[in-house]
């Protein structure tokens, strides 16, 4: 089953952990000095927060899949819709090892589809998401330079 992913940049991990733990009535499944994640069943969501020097608020949204085949299927649908994707294999980000496909929607919101296949001992960083070309249909004026879960 696919799981909705939401990543929020926060000014204080401790304050945000208290807030979201109370909201979801559950502690995070991953807790680090600069990152926390809840893998919830109700609602079926992967909520991640981090304090990694980005603007506060929603950093990106996504869909977590359970297999490489599901990831390939979603990436294929995005490409068929005319969206340029940025694919990554064996990347380390958010204390996890994943394969990913990134896209920016017509409103400039960054989306990732990803399959996680292991844990990592460090936060890691994704490669920079390339700028859209001028000929890309409906491309936003600017795309953030970094992309990480």
PDB file of C-alpha atoms in Angstrom:
ATOM      1  CA  UNK A   1       0.000   0.000   0.000  1.00  0.00           C
ATOM      2  CA  UNK A   2       1.316   3.428  -0.882  1.00  0.00           C
ATOM      3  CA  UNK A   3       1.771   5.949   1.903  1.00  0.00           C
ATOM      4  CA  UNK A   4       1.481   9.740   1.676  1.00  0.00           C
ATOM      5  CA  UNK A   5       4.696  11.518   2.669  1.00  0.00           C
ATOM      6  CA  UNK A   6       4.914  15.049   4.025  1.00  0.00           C
ATOM      7  CA  UNK A   7       8.167  16.752   5.010  1.00  0.00           C
ATOM      8  CA  UNK A   8       8.019  19.930   7.092  1.00  0.00           C
ATOM      9  CA  UNK A   9      10.978  22.162   7.942  1.00  0.00           C
ATOM     10  CA  UNK A  10      10.732  23.356  11.532  1.00  0.00           C
ATOM     11  CA  UNK A  11      12.715  25.861  13.620  1.00  0.00           C
ATOM     12  CA  UNK A  12      12.830  23.565  16.682  1.00  0.00           C
ATOM     13  CA  UNK A  13      12.818  19.777  16.554  1.00  0.00           C
ATOM     14  CA  UNK A  14      12.017  19.493  20.276  1.00  0.00           C
ATOM     15  CA  UNK A  15       8.965  21.764  20.077  1.00  0.00           C
ATOM     16  CA  UNK A  16       7.722  20.116  16.882  1.00  0.00           C
ATOM     17  CA  UNK A  17       8.182  16.604  18.314  1.00  0.00           C
ATOM     18  CA  UNK A  18       6.069  17.583  21.319  1.00  0.00           C
ATOM     19  CA  UNK A  19       3.377  19.045  19.040  1.00  0.00           C
ATOM     20  CA  UNK A  20       3.180  16.154  16.569  1.00  0.00           C
ATOM     21  CA  UNK A  21       3.499  13.469  19.273  1.00  0.00           C
ATOM     22  CA  UNK A  22       0.508  15.008  21.021  1.00  0.00           C
ATOM     23  CA  UNK A  23      -1.436  15.418  17.769  1.00  0.00           C
ATOM     24  CA  UNK A  24      -0.873  11.801  16.686  1.00  0.00           C
ATOM     25  CA  UNK A  25      -0.818  10.354  20.234  1.00  0.00           C
ATOM     26  CA  UNK A  26       2.413   8.561  19.312  1.00  0.00           C
ATOM     27  CA  UNK A  27       6.143   9.160  19.611  1.00  0.00           C
ATOM     28  CA  UNK A  28       8.242   9.401  16.445  1.00  0.00           C
ATOM     29  CA  UNK A  29       9.556   6.147  14.982  1.00  0.00           C
ATOM     30  CA  UNK A  30      12.863   7.914  14.209  1.00  0.00           C
ATOM     31  CA  UNK A  31      14.258  10.690  16.397  1.00  0.00           C
ATOM     32  CA  UNK A  32      17.556  12.496  15.806  1.00  0.00           C
ATOM     33  CA  UNK A  33      18.868  15.926  16.829  1.00  0.00           C
ATOM     34  CA  UNK A  34      17.874  17.411  13.460  1.00  0.00           C
ATOM     35  CA  UNK A  35      15.127  15.046  12.249  1.00  0.00           C
ATOM     36  CA  UNK A  36      12.076  13.071  13.339  1.00  0.00           C
ATOM     37  CA  UNK A  37       9.668  10.790  11.498  1.00  0.00           C
ATOM     38  CA  UNK A  38       6.301   9.236  12.252  1.00  0.00           C
ATOM     39  CA  UNK A  39       5.197   6.175  10.233  1.00  0.00           C
ATOM     40  CA  UNK A  40       1.502   6.286  11.021  1.00  0.00           C
ATOM     41  CA  UNK A  41      -1.253   3.850  10.104  1.00  0.00           C
ATOM     42  CA  UNK A  42      -4.121   6.216  10.931  1.00  0.00           C
ATOM     43  CA  UNK A  43      -3.789   8.402   8.974  1.00  0.00           C
ATOM     44  CA  UNK A  44      -1.600   6.329   6.626  1.00  0.00           C
ATOM     45  CA  UNK A  45       1.221   8.859   6.376  1.00  0.00           C
ATOM     46  CA  UNK A  46       4.975   9.214   6.651  1.00  0.00           C
ATOM     47  CA  UNK A  47       5.435  12.592   8.348  1.00  0.00           C
ATOM     48  CA  UNK A  48       9.007  13.847   8.579  1.00  0.00           C
ATOM     49  CA  UNK A  49      10.293  17.041  10.172  1.00  0.00           C
ATOM     50  CA  UNK A  50      13.768  18.503  10.076  1.00  0.00           C
ATOM     51  CA  UNK A  51      15.703  21.611  11.030  1.00  0.00           C
ATOM     52  CA  UNK A  52      18.200  21.601   8.178  1.00  0.00           C
ATOM     53  CA  UNK A  53      18.420  25.356   7.386  1.00  0.00           C
ATOM     54  CA  UNK A  54      15.549  25.565   4.891  1.00  0.00           C
ATOM     55  CA  UNK A  55      12.644  27.952   5.110  1.00  0.00           C
ATOM     56  CA  UNK A  56      10.117  26.739   7.669  1.00  0.00           C
ATOM     57  CA  UNK A  57       6.921  25.159   6.423  1.00  0.00           C
ATOM     58  CA  UNK A  58       6.122  22.395   3.959  1.00  0.00           C
ATOM     59  CA  UNK A  59       9.364  21.406   2.250  1.00  0.00           C
ATOM     60  CA  UNK A  60       7.934  18.768  -0.090  1.00  0.00           C
ATOM     61  CA  UNK A  61       5.274  16.084  -0.390  1.00  0.00           C
ATOM     62  CA  UNK A  62       5.436  12.624  -1.838  1.00  0.00           C
ATOM     63  CA  UNK A  63       4.315   9.058  -2.131  1.00  0.00           C
ATOM     64  CA  UNK A  64       6.249   6.246  -0.459  1.00  0.00           C
ATOM     65  CA  UNK A  65       5.971   2.927  -2.290  1.00  0.00           C
ATOM     66  CA  UNK A  66       6.700  -0.631  -1.206  1.00  0.00           C
ATOM     67  CA  UNK A  67       8.699  -1.879  -4.197  1.00  0.00           C
ATOM     68  CA  UNK A  68      10.996  -0.795  -7.024  1.00  0.00           C
ATOM     69  CA  UNK A  69       8.228  -1.773  -9.481  1.00  0.00           C
ATOM     70  CA  UNK A  70       5.768   0.654  -7.851  1.00  0.00           C
ATOM     71  CA  UNK A  71       8.416   3.386  -8.019  1.00  0.00           C
ATOM     72  CA  UNK A  72       9.008   2.698 -11.718  1.00  0.00           C
ATOM     73  CA  UNK A  73       5.264   2.758 -12.385  1.00  0.00           C
ATOM     74  CA  UNK A  74       4.771   6.149 -10.706  1.00  0.00           C
ATOM     75  CA  UNK A  75       7.817   7.644 -12.447  1.00  0.00           C
ATOM     76  CA  UNK A  76       6.508   6.361 -15.784  1.00  0.00           C
ATOM     77  CA  UNK A  77       3.101   7.983 -15.156  1.00  0.00           C
ATOM     78  CA  UNK A  78       4.764  11.310 -14.337  1.00  0.00           C
ATOM     79  CA  UNK A  79       6.815  11.175 -17.532  1.00  0.00           C
ATOM     80  CA  UNK A  80       3.717  10.218 -19.562  1.00  0.00           C
ATOM     81  CA  UNK A  81       1.953  13.285 -18.145  1.00  0.00           C
ATOM     82  CA  UNK A  82       4.716  15.402 -19.628  1.00  0.00           C
ATOM     83  CA  UNK A  83       6.520  16.104 -16.379  1.00  0.00           C
ATOM     84  CA  UNK A  84      10.299  16.031 -16.222  1.00  0.00           C
ATOM     85  CA  UNK A  85      11.529  13.804 -13.423  1.00  0.00           C
ATOM     86  CA  UNK A  86      14.852  13.663 -11.629  1.00  0.00           C
ATOM     87  CA  UNK A  87      15.664  10.056 -10.773  1.00  0.00           C
ATOM     88  CA  UNK A  88      18.061   8.929  -8.033  1.00  0.00           C
ATOM     89  CA  UNK A  89      19.306   5.470  -7.164  1.00  0.00           C
ATOM     90  CA  UNK A  90      20.840   4.388  -3.856  1.00  0.00           C
ATOM     91  CA  UNK A  91      20.725   7.860  -2.338  1.00  0.00           C
ATOM     92  CA  UNK A  92      21.143   8.501   1.383  1.00  0.00           C
ATOM     93  CA  UNK A  93      18.846  11.108   2.872  1.00  0.00           C
ATOM     94  CA  UNK A  94      16.829  11.468   6.060  1.00  0.00           C
ATOM     95  CA  UNK A  95      18.720   8.637   7.749  1.00  0.00           C
ATOM     96  CA  UNK A  96      17.517   6.212   5.055  1.00  0.00           C
ATOM     97  CA  UNK A  97      18.727   4.632   1.806  1.00  0.00           C
ATOM     98  CA  UNK A  98      16.255   5.071  -1.031  1.00  0.00           C
ATOM     99  CA  UNK A  99      15.640   5.133  -4.745  1.00  0.00           C
ATOM    100  CA  UNK A 100      13.643   8.206  -5.787  1.00  0.00           C
ATOM    101  CA  UNK A 101      11.990  10.062  -8.594  1.00  0.00           C
ATOM    102  CA  UNK A 102      11.424  13.811  -8.116  1.00  0.00           C
ATOM    103  CA  UNK A 103       9.117  16.151 -10.006  1.00  0.00           C
ATOM    104  CA  UNK A 104       7.925  19.726  -9.572  1.00  0.00           C
ATOM    105  CA  UNK A 105       4.211  20.216 -10.207  1.00  0.00           C
ATOM    106  CA  UNK A 106       2.622  23.076 -12.126  1.00  0.00           C
ATOM    107  CA  UNK A 107       2.324  25.167  -8.940  1.00  0.00           C
ATOM    108  CA  UNK A 108       6.000  24.712  -8.057  1.00  0.00           C
ATOM    109  CA  UNK A 109       5.441  22.102  -5.313  1.00  0.00           C
ATOM    110  CA  UNK A 110       8.217  19.504  -5.123  1.00  0.00           C
ATOM    111  CA  UNK A 111       7.000  15.886  -5.102  1.00  0.00           C
ATOM    112  CA  UNK A 112       9.033  12.762  -4.569  1.00  0.00           C
ATOM    113  CA  UNK A 113       8.110   9.149  -5.089  1.00  0.00           C
ATOM    114  CA  UNK A 114      10.461   6.818  -3.278  1.00  0.00           C
ATOM    115  CA  UNK A 115      11.249   3.272  -2.229  1.00  0.00           C
ATOM    116  CA  UNK A 116      13.259   2.960   0.985  1.00  0.00           C
ATOM    117  CA  UNK A 117      15.476  -0.104   1.200  1.00  0.00           C
ATOM    118  CA  UNK A 118      17.519   0.490   4.347  1.00  0.00           C
ATOM    119  CA  UNK A 119      18.498   2.713   7.244  1.00  0.00           C
ATOM    120  CA  UNK A 120      21.509   5.042   7.327  1.00  0.00           C
ATOM    121  CA  UNK A 121      23.537   6.307  10.278  1.00  0.00           C
ATOM    122  CA  UNK A 122      23.768   9.874   8.941  1.00  0.00           C
ATOM    123  CA  UNK A 123      21.250  12.309   7.486  1.00  0.00           C
ATOM    124  CA  UNK A 124      22.910  12.392   4.068  1.00  0.00           C
ATOM    125  CA  UNK A 125      22.023  14.740   1.242  1.00  0.00           C
ATOM    126  CA  UNK A 126      20.408  14.235  -2.132  1.00  0.00           C
ATOM    127  CA  UNK A 127      21.904  15.582  -5.313  1.00  0.00           C
ATOM    128  CA  UNK A 128      20.681  18.968  -6.510  1.00  0.00           C
ATOM    129  CA  UNK A 129      17.450  18.839  -8.464  1.00  0.00           C
ATOM    130  CA  UNK A 130      18.185  20.257 -11.933  1.00  0.00           C
ATOM    131  CA  UNK A 131      16.597  23.481 -13.112  1.00  0.00           C
ATOM    132  CA  UNK A 132      13.728  22.983 -15.567  1.00  0.00           C
ATOM    133  CA  UNK A 133      14.465  23.984 -19.145  1.00  0.00           C
ATOM    134  CA  UNK A 134      12.803  27.031 -20.629  1.00  0.00           C
ATOM    135  CA  UNK A 135      10.864  24.762 -22.991  1.00  0.00           C
ATOM    136  CA  UNK A 136       9.393  22.674 -20.181  1.00  0.00           C
ATOM    137  CA  UNK A 137       5.629  23.120 -20.166  1.00  0.00           C
ATOM    138  CA  UNK A 138       4.296  24.817 -17.065  1.00  0.00           C
ATOM    139  CA  UNK A 139       7.703  24.793 -15.374  1.00  0.00           C
ATOM    140  CA  UNK A 140       7.949  27.020 -12.290  1.00  0.00           C
ATOM    141  CA  UNK A 141      10.200  30.059 -12.480  1.00  0.00           C
ATOM    142  CA  UNK A 142      12.631  28.582  -9.966  1.00  0.00           C
ATOM    143  CA  UNK A 143      13.186  25.161  -8.458  1.00  0.00           C
ATOM    144  CA  UNK A 144      14.988  24.810  -5.114  1.00  0.00           C
ATOM    145  CA  UNK A 145      18.593  23.698  -5.600  1.00  0.00           C
ATOM    146  CA  UNK A 146      18.465  20.800  -3.157  1.00  0.00           C
ATOM    147  CA  UNK A 147      16.026  17.978  -2.733  1.00  0.00           C
ATOM    148  CA  UNK A 148      15.984  15.655   0.221  1.00  0.00           C
ATOM    149  CA  UNK A 149      13.300  13.437   1.624  1.00  0.00           C
TER     150      UNK A 149
END
